[in-house]
C-alpha cells in the first residue's frame, strides 16, 4: 500500500471561487481514476510551511500508482489545471516502515 | 482533528542500528504522551524528495496538540535525540478541507 501525497499552494486566493473550482475538479477527475482510494483534500495549517493544501490518495501497489500516473485523466488534469494554477508544491509517497 | 506530520532524514544510515534505536525510542516515548493517537512511522519512498522517513500522529484538537508540544517527554526527545540525529526535516499539519 502506497500513500501518495502532494502538498501545495495555489496561485488563487484561499477561499476563492477559482480555488473551489480547482479542488472540485481535482476531486471529481482524480478520485474517479481506477486504483485511486481514499482521495482526500486537506488544509495544511502548520506555521512551518507556506503550503496551504494537500491531496492524499492510496494505491494498492506500485503498478496501480504507475497506471494512475499515465492515465489520460491524470495527464490532462496536470497539464490543463495543475501546471497553470499551482504556485509551489512538494510530493511525498509513504509506505509503512517495517521496524 | 489535526494530523501532525514531520518528514525527515536521519544522520544515520538507512537500516542501521542507530536508525532502529532512534525510531524505537521515538515510538515508545512519543506515542505514550497523552493525546497522541495513531502514531505511525512511514518510509518516504518518492523520488521527488530526499527525505526518507515520516512520523504522523493525530490530535483531537489544538489544545491536545499544544499540550504535546510542551510535554516534558516530547521536549526531552527533541533536545536529546531529534536535534543531534536529524539531518533535515519538514513539518506539515493537516485538517480536512471543508469544501
GROMACS .gro file of C-alpha atoms in nm:
model
  198
    1UNK     CA    1   0.000   0.000   0.000
    2UNK     CA    2   0.140   0.338  -0.104
    3UNK     CA    3   0.007   0.673   0.014
    4UNK     CA    4   0.078   0.937  -0.250
    5UNK     CA    5   0.067   1.295  -0.125
    6UNK     CA    6   0.125   1.635  -0.272
    7UNK     CA    7   0.127   1.945  -0.054
    8UNK     CA    8   0.088   2.268  -0.249
    9UNK     CA    9  -0.012   2.632  -0.275
   10UNK     CA   10  -0.239   2.762  -0.548
   11UNK     CA   11  -0.193   3.083  -0.738
   12UNK     CA   12  -0.555   3.157  -0.632
   13UNK     CA   13  -0.663   3.321  -0.307
   14UNK     CA   14  -0.770   3.090  -0.025
   15UNK     CA   15  -1.148   3.054  -0.028
   16UNK     CA   16  -1.183   3.199  -0.380
   17UNK     CA   17  -1.416   3.062  -0.648
   18UNK     CA   18  -1.108   2.971  -0.853
   19UNK     CA   19  -0.974   2.764  -0.563
   20UNK     CA   20  -1.310   2.594  -0.519
   21UNK     CA   21  -1.328   2.509  -0.889
   22UNK     CA   22  -0.973   2.369  -0.888
   23UNK     CA   23  -1.041   2.149  -0.585
   24UNK     CA   24  -1.384   2.035  -0.706
   25UNK     CA   25  -1.241   1.941  -1.045
   26UNK     CA   26  -0.945   1.760  -0.891
   27UNK     CA   27  -1.171   1.563  -0.663
   28UNK     CA   28  -1.410   1.470  -0.943
   29UNK     CA   29  -1.147   1.383  -1.207
   30UNK     CA   30  -0.874   1.223  -0.995
   31UNK     CA   31  -1.080   1.024  -0.745
   32UNK     CA   32  -1.262   0.861  -1.040
   33UNK     CA   33  -0.941   0.709  -1.181
   34UNK     CA   34  -0.908   0.332  -1.141
   35UNK     CA   35  -0.697   0.236  -0.842
   36UNK     CA   36  -0.729   0.566  -0.653
   37UNK     CA   37  -0.854   0.507  -0.298
   38UNK     CA   38  -0.927   0.747  -0.013
   39UNK     CA   39  -0.876   1.063  -0.219
   40UNK     CA   40  -0.866   1.338   0.044
   41UNK     CA   41  -0.825   1.715   0.033
   42UNK     CA   42  -0.664   1.866   0.342
   43UNK     CA   43  -0.573   2.215   0.450
   44UNK     CA   44  -0.208   2.248   0.559
   45UNK     CA   45  -0.241   2.460   0.874
   46UNK     CA   46   0.108   2.438   1.028
   47UNK     CA   47   0.313   2.757   1.057
   48UNK     CA   48   0.635   2.588   0.943
   49UNK     CA   49   0.539   2.578   0.574
   50UNK     CA   50   0.368   2.827   0.345
   51UNK     CA   51   0.199   2.546   0.150
   52UNK     CA   52  -0.175   2.552   0.222
   53UNK     CA   53  -0.339   2.243   0.070
   54UNK     CA   54  -0.275   1.872   0.029
   55UNK     CA   55  -0.409   1.589  -0.183
   56UNK     CA   56  -0.367   1.242  -0.041
   57UNK     CA   57  -0.458   0.913  -0.208
   58UNK     CA   58  -0.384   0.546  -0.154
   59UNK     CA   59  -0.279   0.285  -0.412
   60UNK     CA   60  -0.274  -0.090  -0.353
   61UNK     CA   61   0.071  -0.123  -0.507
   62UNK     CA   62   0.328   0.039  -0.738
   63UNK     CA   63   0.155  -0.094  -1.051
   64UNK     CA   64  -0.168   0.088  -0.957
   65UNK     CA   65   0.031   0.405  -0.885
   66UNK     CA   66   0.214   0.378  -1.220
   67UNK     CA   67  -0.117   0.331  -1.403
   68UNK     CA   68  -0.255   0.646  -1.236
   69UNK     CA   69   0.049   0.848  -1.338
   70UNK     CA   70  -0.003   0.776  -1.708
   71UNK     CA   71  -0.385   0.772  -1.702
   72UNK     CA   72  -0.521   1.023  -1.958
   73UNK     CA   73  -0.748   1.190  -1.699
   74UNK     CA   74  -0.449   1.247  -1.470
   75UNK     CA   75  -0.224   1.367  -1.752
   76UNK     CA   76  -0.496   1.608  -1.870
   77UNK     CA   77  -0.555   1.745  -1.520
   78UNK     CA   78  -0.182   1.807  -1.472
   79UNK     CA   79  -0.138   1.995  -1.798
   80UNK     CA   80  -0.470   2.184  -1.800
   81UNK     CA   81  -0.508   2.272  -1.431
   82UNK     CA   82  -0.209   2.176  -1.215
   83UNK     CA   83   0.070   2.342  -1.413
   84UNK     CA   84  -0.105   2.676  -1.471
   85UNK     CA   85  -0.273   2.707  -1.129
   86UNK     CA   86  -0.027   2.566  -0.872
   87UNK     CA   87   0.237   2.810  -0.745
   88UNK     CA   88   0.451   2.564  -0.545
   89UNK     CA   89   0.434   2.201  -0.439
   90UNK     CA   90   0.616   1.912  -0.277
   91UNK     CA   91   0.539   1.544  -0.334
   92UNK     CA   92   0.595   1.264  -0.082
   93UNK     CA   93   0.500   0.897  -0.106
   94UNK     CA   94   0.470   0.685   0.204
   95UNK     CA   95   0.473   0.318   0.292
   96UNK     CA   96   0.453   0.183   0.645
   97UNK     CA   97   0.801   0.146   0.796
   98UNK     CA   98   0.883  -0.215   0.881
   99UNK     CA   99   1.074  -0.184   1.207
  100UNK     CA  100  -0.890   1.666   1.438
  101UNK     CA  101  -0.536   1.764   1.342
  102UNK     CA  102  -0.284   1.532   1.177
  103UNK     CA  103   0.068   1.642   1.270
  104UNK     CA  104   0.342   1.514   1.039
  105UNK     CA  105   0.715   1.554   1.013
  106UNK     CA  106   0.906   1.414   0.718
  107UNK     CA  107   1.278   1.385   0.778
  108UNK     CA  108   1.616   1.231   0.707
  109UNK     CA  109   1.841   1.098   0.983
  110UNK     CA  110   2.216   1.146   1.004
  111UNK     CA  111   2.229   0.765   1.038
  112UNK     CA  112   2.238   0.514   0.753
  113UNK     CA  113   1.908   0.358   0.646
  114UNK     CA  114   1.864   0.023   0.820
  115UNK     CA  115   2.141   0.093   1.075
  116UNK     CA  116   2.121   0.005   1.445
  117UNK     CA  117   2.132   0.379   1.520
  118UNK     CA  118   1.828   0.436   1.299
  119UNK     CA  119   1.644   0.150   1.464
  120UNK     CA  120   1.720   0.285   1.811
  121UNK     CA  121   1.602   0.634   1.713
  122UNK     CA  122   1.275   0.506   1.570
  123UNK     CA  123   1.210   0.261   1.857
  124UNK     CA  124   1.271   0.534   2.113
  125UNK     CA  125   1.052   0.783   1.927
  126UNK     CA  126   0.769   0.534   1.904
  127UNK     CA  127   0.794   0.437   2.271
  128UNK     CA  128   0.834   0.789   2.412
  129UNK     CA  129   0.609   0.992   2.182
  130UNK     CA  130   0.318   0.753   2.133
  131UNK     CA  131   0.286   0.727   2.513
  132UNK     CA  132   0.217   1.101   2.553
  133UNK     CA  133  -0.142   1.190   2.643
  134UNK     CA  134  -0.346   1.295   2.342
  135UNK     CA  135  -0.127   1.129   2.077
  136UNK     CA  136  -0.331   0.897   1.855
  137UNK     CA  137  -0.234   0.678   1.559
  138UNK     CA  138   0.140   0.738   1.594
  139UNK     CA  139   0.282   0.596   1.270
  140UNK     CA  140   0.630   0.563   1.124
  141UNK     CA  141   0.644   0.566   0.745
  142UNK     CA  142   0.920   0.540   0.488
  143UNK     CA  143   0.917   0.824   0.234
  144UNK     CA  144   0.978   0.636  -0.092
  145UNK     CA  145   0.904   0.902  -0.356
  146UNK     CA  146   1.188   1.014  -0.583
  147UNK     CA  147   1.092   1.382  -0.560
  148UNK     CA  148   1.233   1.432  -0.209
  149UNK     CA  149   1.550   1.311  -0.038
  150UNK     CA  150   1.370   1.284   0.297
  151UNK     CA  151   1.333   0.917   0.391
  152UNK     CA  152   1.111   0.886   0.699
  153UNK     CA  153   0.793   1.032   0.842
  154UNK     CA  154   0.620   1.045   1.178
  155UNK     CA  155   0.246   1.100   1.169
  156UNK     CA  156   0.013   1.143   1.465
  157UNK     CA  157  -0.340   1.265   1.524
  158UNK     CA  158  -0.467   1.506   1.791
  159UNK     CA  159  -0.832   1.562   1.877
  160UNK     CA  160  -0.788   1.941   1.875
  161UNK     CA  161  -0.538   2.226   1.901
  162UNK     CA  162  -0.535   2.208   2.283
  163UNK     CA  163  -0.418   1.845   2.271
  164UNK     CA  164  -0.152   1.937   2.014
  165UNK     CA  165  -0.032   2.230   2.227
  166UNK     CA  166  -0.010   2.006   2.534
  167UNK     CA  167   0.203   1.756   2.337
  168UNK     CA  168   0.440   2.030   2.221
  169UNK     CA  169   0.527   2.132   2.577
  170UNK     CA  170   0.507   1.784   2.733
  171UNK     CA  171   0.838   1.704   2.912
  172UNK     CA  172   0.873   1.369   2.728
  173UNK     CA  173   0.842   1.546   2.391
  174UNK     CA  174   1.074   1.831   2.490
  175UNK     CA  175   1.334   1.579   2.613
  176UNK     CA  176   1.311   1.371   2.295
  177UNK     CA  177   1.359   1.679   2.078
  178UNK     CA  178   1.669   1.801   2.262
  179UNK     CA  179   1.830   1.462   2.332
  180UNK     CA  180   1.756   1.275   2.008
  181UNK     CA  181   1.588   1.487   1.739
  182UNK     CA  182   1.828   1.781   1.727
  183UNK     CA  183   2.152   1.577   1.726
  184UNK     CA  184   2.033   1.292   1.499
  185UNK     CA  185   1.807   1.450   1.235
  186UNK     CA  186   1.982   1.594   0.931
  187UNK     CA  187   1.685   1.764   0.764
  188UNK     CA  188   1.309   1.783   0.817
  189UNK     CA  189   0.983   1.946   0.712
  190UNK     CA  190   0.670   1.970   0.926
  191UNK     CA  191   0.313   1.985   0.795
  192UNK     CA  192  -0.014   1.980   0.989
  193UNK     CA  193  -0.336   1.881   0.820
  194UNK     CA  194  -0.707   1.925   0.880
  195UNK     CA  195  -0.975   1.806   0.645
  196UNK     CA  196  -1.063   2.074   0.387
  197UNK     CA  197  -1.423   2.190   0.416
  198UNK     CA  198  -1.524   2.236   0.056
   0.00000   0.00000   0.00000
